[in-house]
CSV table of C-alpha atoms in Angstrom, one decimal:
chain,number,residue,atom,x,y,z
A,1,PRO,CA,88.3,27.9,-118.5
A,2,HIS,CA,86.2,29.9,-120.7
A,3,ALA,CA,83.8,32.2,-119.0
A,4,MET,CA,80.8,30.6,-120.4
A,5,GLU,CA,81.7,27.1,-119.0
A,6,ASP,CA,80.8,28.3,-115.4
A,7,PRO,CA,77.0,27.5,-114.8
A,8,GLN,CA,76.5,30.3,-112.5
A,9,CYS,CA,78.1,32.7,-114.9
A,10,ARG,CA,75.9,31.5,-117.7
A,11,GLN,CA,72.8,31.8,-115.5
A,12,ILE,CA,73.7,35.5,-114.7
A,13,VAL,CA,74.6,36.3,-118.3
A,14,ASP,CA,71.2,34.7,-119.5
A,15,ALA,CA,69.5,36.9,-117.1
A,16,PHE,CA,71.1,40.0,-118.7
A,17,LYS,CA,70.0,38.7,-122.1
A,18,VAL,CA,66.2,38.8,-121.0
A,19,GLN,CA,66.7,42.6,-121.4
A,20,PRO,CA,68.3,42.9,-124.9
A,21,ALA,CA,68.1,46.6,-124.9
A,22,LEU,CA,71.0,46.7,-122.3
A,23,LEU,CA,73.3,44.7,-124.6
A,24,GLY,CA,75.3,45.6,-127.6
A,25,ASP,CA,74.5,44.4,-131.2
A,26,ASP,CA,76.4,41.3,-130.6
A,27,GLY,CA,74.5,40.3,-127.6
A,28,GLU,CA,77.8,39.6,-125.7
A,29,THR,CA,78.7,43.1,-124.4
A,30,ILE,CA,77.1,45.7,-122.4
A,31,GLN,CA,77.6,49.5,-122.3
A,32,PHE,CA,79.5,50.6,-119.2
A,33,ARG,CA,76.6,53.0,-118.1
A,34,HIS,CA,74.0,50.1,-118.3
A,35,LEU,CA,76.3,47.8,-116.3
A,36,ALA,CA,77.1,50.4,-113.5
A,37,ARG,CA,73.4,51.0,-113.1
A,38,VAL,CA,72.5,47.5,-112.7
A,39,LEU,CA,75.3,46.7,-110.3
A,40,ASN,CA,74.4,50.1,-108.2
A,41,LEU,CA,70.8,48.7,-107.9
A,42,ALA,CA,71.9,45.3,-106.9
A,43,SER,CA,74.1,46.7,-104.1
A,44,ALA,CA,75.2,50.3,-103.9
A,45,GLU,CA,77.3,49.6,-101.0
A,46,VAL,CA,79.5,46.8,-102.6
A,47,PHE,CA,79.3,48.1,-106.2
A,48,THR,CA,80.5,51.7,-105.7
A,49,ASP,CA,81.3,53.8,-108.8
A,50,ASP,CA,85.1,53.3,-108.1
A,51,THR,CA,84.7,49.6,-107.6
A,52,ILE,CA,82.9,49.2,-110.8
A,53,LYS,CA,85.4,51.1,-112.9
A,54,ALA,CA,88.3,49.0,-111.2
A,55,LEU,CA,86.6,45.7,-112.2
A,56,CYS,CA,85.8,46.9,-115.8
A,57,ALA,CA,89.5,48.2,-116.1
A,58,ALA,CA,90.7,44.7,-115.3
A,59,ILE,CA,88.7,43.3,-118.2
A,60,VAL,CA,89.1,46.0,-120.7
A,61,PRO,CA,92.4,48.0,-119.5
A,62,ASP,CA,92.8,50.1,-122.7
A,63,ALA,CA,89.2,51.2,-122.7
A,64,SER,CA,88.0,54.8,-121.6
A,65,LEU,CA,85.6,54.4,-118.8
A,66,ASN,CA,84.8,58.0,-118.9
A,67,ASP,CA,82.8,57.2,-122.0
A,68,PRO,CA,79.6,55.7,-120.7
A,69,SER,CA,79.0,53.8,-124.0
A,70,THR,CA,82.2,51.8,-123.8
A,71,ALA,CA,81.4,48.2,-124.4
A,72,ILE,CA,82.2,45.6,-121.7
A,73,PRO,CA,82.4,41.8,-122.5
A,74,LEU,CA,79.6,40.5,-120.3
A,75,GLY,CA,80.7,36.9,-119.9
A,76,PRO,CA,84.4,37.7,-118.8
A,77,PHE,CA,83.1,40.5,-116.5
A,78,VAL,CA,80.7,38.3,-114.7
A,79,ARG,CA,83.3,35.3,-114.3
A,80,PHE,CA,85.9,37.9,-113.0
A,81,VAL,CA,83.4,39.1,-110.2
A,82,LEU,CA,82.3,35.6,-109.5
A,83,GLN,CA,85.8,33.9,-109.3
A,84,GLY,CA,88.0,36.7,-108.3
A,85,ASP,CA,90.5,36.6,-111.3
A,86,SER,CA,92.7,39.4,-109.6
A,87,ASP,CA,94.9,38.5,-106.5
A,88,GLY,CA,92.8,39.3,-103.4
A,89,ALA,CA,89.5,39.9,-105.3
A,90,ALA,CA,87.7,37.3,-103.2
A,91,ALA,CA,89.2,38.5,-99.9
A,92,ASP,CA,88.0,42.0,-100.8
A,93,ASP,CA,84.3,40.8,-100.8
A,94,VAL,CA,84.3,39.5,-97.2
A,95,GLU,CA,82.8,41.2,-94.2
A,96,VAL,CA,85.6,43.0,-92.3
A,97,LEU,CA,83.8,45.5,-90.1
A,98,ARG,CA,80.8,45.4,-87.8
A,99,VAL,CA,79.3,48.2,-85.6
A,100,ARG,CA,77.1,46.9,-82.7
A,101,LYS,CA,75.0,48.8,-80.2
A,102,LEU,CA,75.7,47.9,-76.5
A,103,SER,CA,72.8,45.4,-76.9
A,104,GLY,CA,74.8,43.4,-79.3
A,105,ASP,CA,72.6,44.3,-82.3
A,106,VAL,CA,74.5,45.1,-85.6
A,107,VAL,CA,73.9,48.6,-86.8
A,108,VAL,CA,76.4,48.7,-89.7
A,109,SER,CA,78.3,46.1,-91.6
A,110,MET,CA,80.9,46.5,-94.2
A,111,ARG,CA,83.0,44.7,-96.7
A,112,ARG,CA,86.6,45.2,-97.4
A,113,ARG,CA,86.0,46.2,-101.1
A,114,SER,CA,83.6,49.0,-99.9
A,115,VAL,CA,86.0,50.3,-97.3
A,116,LYS,CA,89.0,50.4,-99.8
A,117,ALA,CA,87.1,51.9,-102.6
A,118,ARG,CA,85.7,54.8,-100.6
A,119,GLY,CA,88.9,55.5,-98.6
A,120,LEU,CA,86.6,55.8,-95.5
A,121,ILE,CA,87.9,57.3,-92.2
A,122,ALA,CA,86.2,56.8,-88.8
A,123,GLU,CA,84.3,59.9,-89.0
A,124,ASP,CA,82.6,58.6,-92.2
A,125,LEU,CA,81.6,55.5,-90.2
A,126,GLN,CA,80.4,57.6,-87.2
A,127,ALA,CA,78.1,59.5,-89.6
A,128,ARG,CA,76.8,56.3,-91.1
A,129,VAL,CA,76.0,54.9,-87.5
A,130,ALA,CA,74.3,58.2,-86.6
A,131,GLU,CA,72.0,58.0,-89.7
A,132,ALA,CA,71.2,54.4,-88.9
A,133,LEU,CA,70.2,55.1,-85.3
A,134,SER,CA,68.4,58.5,-86.2
A,135,ARG,CA,70.9,60.3,-83.9
A,136,GLU,CA,73.3,63.4,-84.4
A,137,VAL,CA,76.9,62.5,-85.2
A,138,SER,CA,77.9,64.2,-81.9
A,139,GLU,CA,75.9,61.6,-80.0
A,140,ILE,CA,77.8,58.7,-81.3
A,141,LYS,CA,81.0,57.5,-79.9
A,142,LEU,CA,82.8,54.7,-81.5
A,143,VAL,CA,84.9,52.3,-79.4
A,144,VAL,CA,87.2,49.4,-80.4
A,145,GLY,CA,88.1,47.2,-77.2
A,146,ARG,CA,88.1,49.8,-74.5
A,147,LYS,CA,89.6,52.7,-76.6
A,148,PRO,CA,87.7,55.4,-78.4
A,149,LEU,CA,88.1,55.3,-82.2
A,150,ASP,CA,90.0,58.4,-83.5
A,151,CYS,CA,87.6,60.2,-86.0
A,152,GLY,CA,90.5,60.8,-88.4
A,153,ARG,CA,91.8,57.3,-88.6
A,154,ARG,CA,91.6,55.6,-91.9
A,155,LEU,CA,89.5,52.4,-91.5
A,156,GLU,CA,91.6,50.4,-93.9
A,157,ASP,CA,94.6,50.8,-91.6
A,158,ILE,CA,92.9,49.1,-88.6
A,159,LEU,CA,91.1,46.3,-90.3
A,160,PRO,CA,92.2,42.8,-89.3
A,161,ALA,CA,93.9,40.4,-91.7
A,162,GLU,CA,91.3,37.9,-90.9
A,163,GLY,CA,87.8,38.2,-89.4
A,164,ALA,CA,85.9,41.4,-88.8
A,165,LEU,CA,86.6,44.3,-86.7
A,166,GLU,CA,84.1,44.7,-83.9
A,167,VAL,CA,83.3,48.3,-83.0
A,168,THR,CA,80.9,49.4,-80.3
A,169,ALA,CA,78.7,52.4,-80.8
A,170,VAL,CA,77.9,54.3,-77.7
A,171,VAL,CA,75.0,56.8,-77.8
A,172,GLN,CA,75.7,59.9,-75.6
A,173,GLU,CA,72.5,61.6,-74.7
A,174,LEU,CA,72.6,65.3,-75.2
A,175,PRO,CA,71.2,67.8,-72.8
A,176,LYS,CA,67.7,68.7,-73.7
A,177,LEU,CA,65.4,71.7,-72.4
A,178,ASP,CA,62.0,70.9,-71.1
A,179,PRO,CA,59.6,72.8,-73.1
A,180,ASP,CA,57.1,72.9,-70.5
A,181,ALA,CA,59.3,74.2,-67.7
A,182,PRO,CA,60.4,77.9,-67.4
A,183,LEU,CA,63.8,78.6,-68.9
A,184,ALA,CA,65.0,80.3,-65.5
A,185,THR,CA,64.7,76.9,-63.9
A,186,GLN,CA,66.9,75.2,-66.5
A,187,LEU,CA,70.2,77.1,-66.2
A,188,ASP,CA,72.2,73.9,-65.4
A,189,THR,CA,70.8,72.1,-68.6
A,190,MET,CA,71.8,75.2,-70.7
A,191,LYS,CA,75.3,75.2,-69.1
A,192,ARG,CA,75.7,71.5,-70.2
A,193,MET,CA,74.3,72.4,-73.7
A,194,LEU,CA,77.1,75.1,-74.0
A,195,PHE,CA,79.8,72.6,-73.3
A,196,CYS,CA,78.7,69.6,-75.2
A,197,ASN,CA,80.0,68.4,-78.5
A,198,SER,CA,77.1,69.5,-80.7
A,199,ASN,CA,77.2,72.8,-82.3
A,200,VAL,CA,73.3,72.7,-82.6
A,201,LYS,CA,72.8,72.2,-79.1
A,202,GLN,CA,75.6,74.9,-78.2
A,203,LEU,CA,73.6,77.4,-80.4
A,204,GLU,CA,70.3,76.4,-78.7
A,205,GLY,CA,71.8,76.9,-75.2
A,206,THR,CA,73.2,80.2,-76.2
A,207,HIS,CA,69.9,81.5,-77.5
A,208,SER,CA,68.0,80.1,-74.6
A,209,LEU,CA,70.4,82.0,-72.0
A,210,ARG,CA,69.9,85.2,-73.9
A,211,LYS,CA,66.1,84.8,-73.2
A,212,VAL,CA,66.6,84.4,-69.4
């Protein structure tokens, strides 16, 4: 069926036409740079730069997407995204990974498309969880089942064929010095700082020991 026969497609295209400055002279195309900006604003996680280029390349395979003024046919593009014209496009848009705290609350959720487009590894996920929890990366340990998740493992390689991979984020408290107590009474804490996984804490522990 023609792209504009889909009511949802028509509704989205009409929404673009409310801003004619975004469209080409024919009113049916949009420059790549404008389209990318709109999609990034809608969902930067789902519509990454690589994802947008892949979608546009499927519609205009011979176009140069390095040229930001390249015209993208708006109707076919919207229909492609909505209906998944390529094999597996719909499957790529489902949630495939959830990271939960021990309490069960979801901290990070990701879709297959985002994981594939970015080529993420477990270390990237660890950094994202740390940011969400306002913690240092070294304080976060990711566990799948009962096994720690290898930081160098590609996330795409461990995603299930169906459903979502459940990951547990365990927060490991780093040793902290008591600012109100004499350093000489905190030697055990400094020792634990030297042997923890945080470079920042190791440096802090080293400097504190030199002051004793």
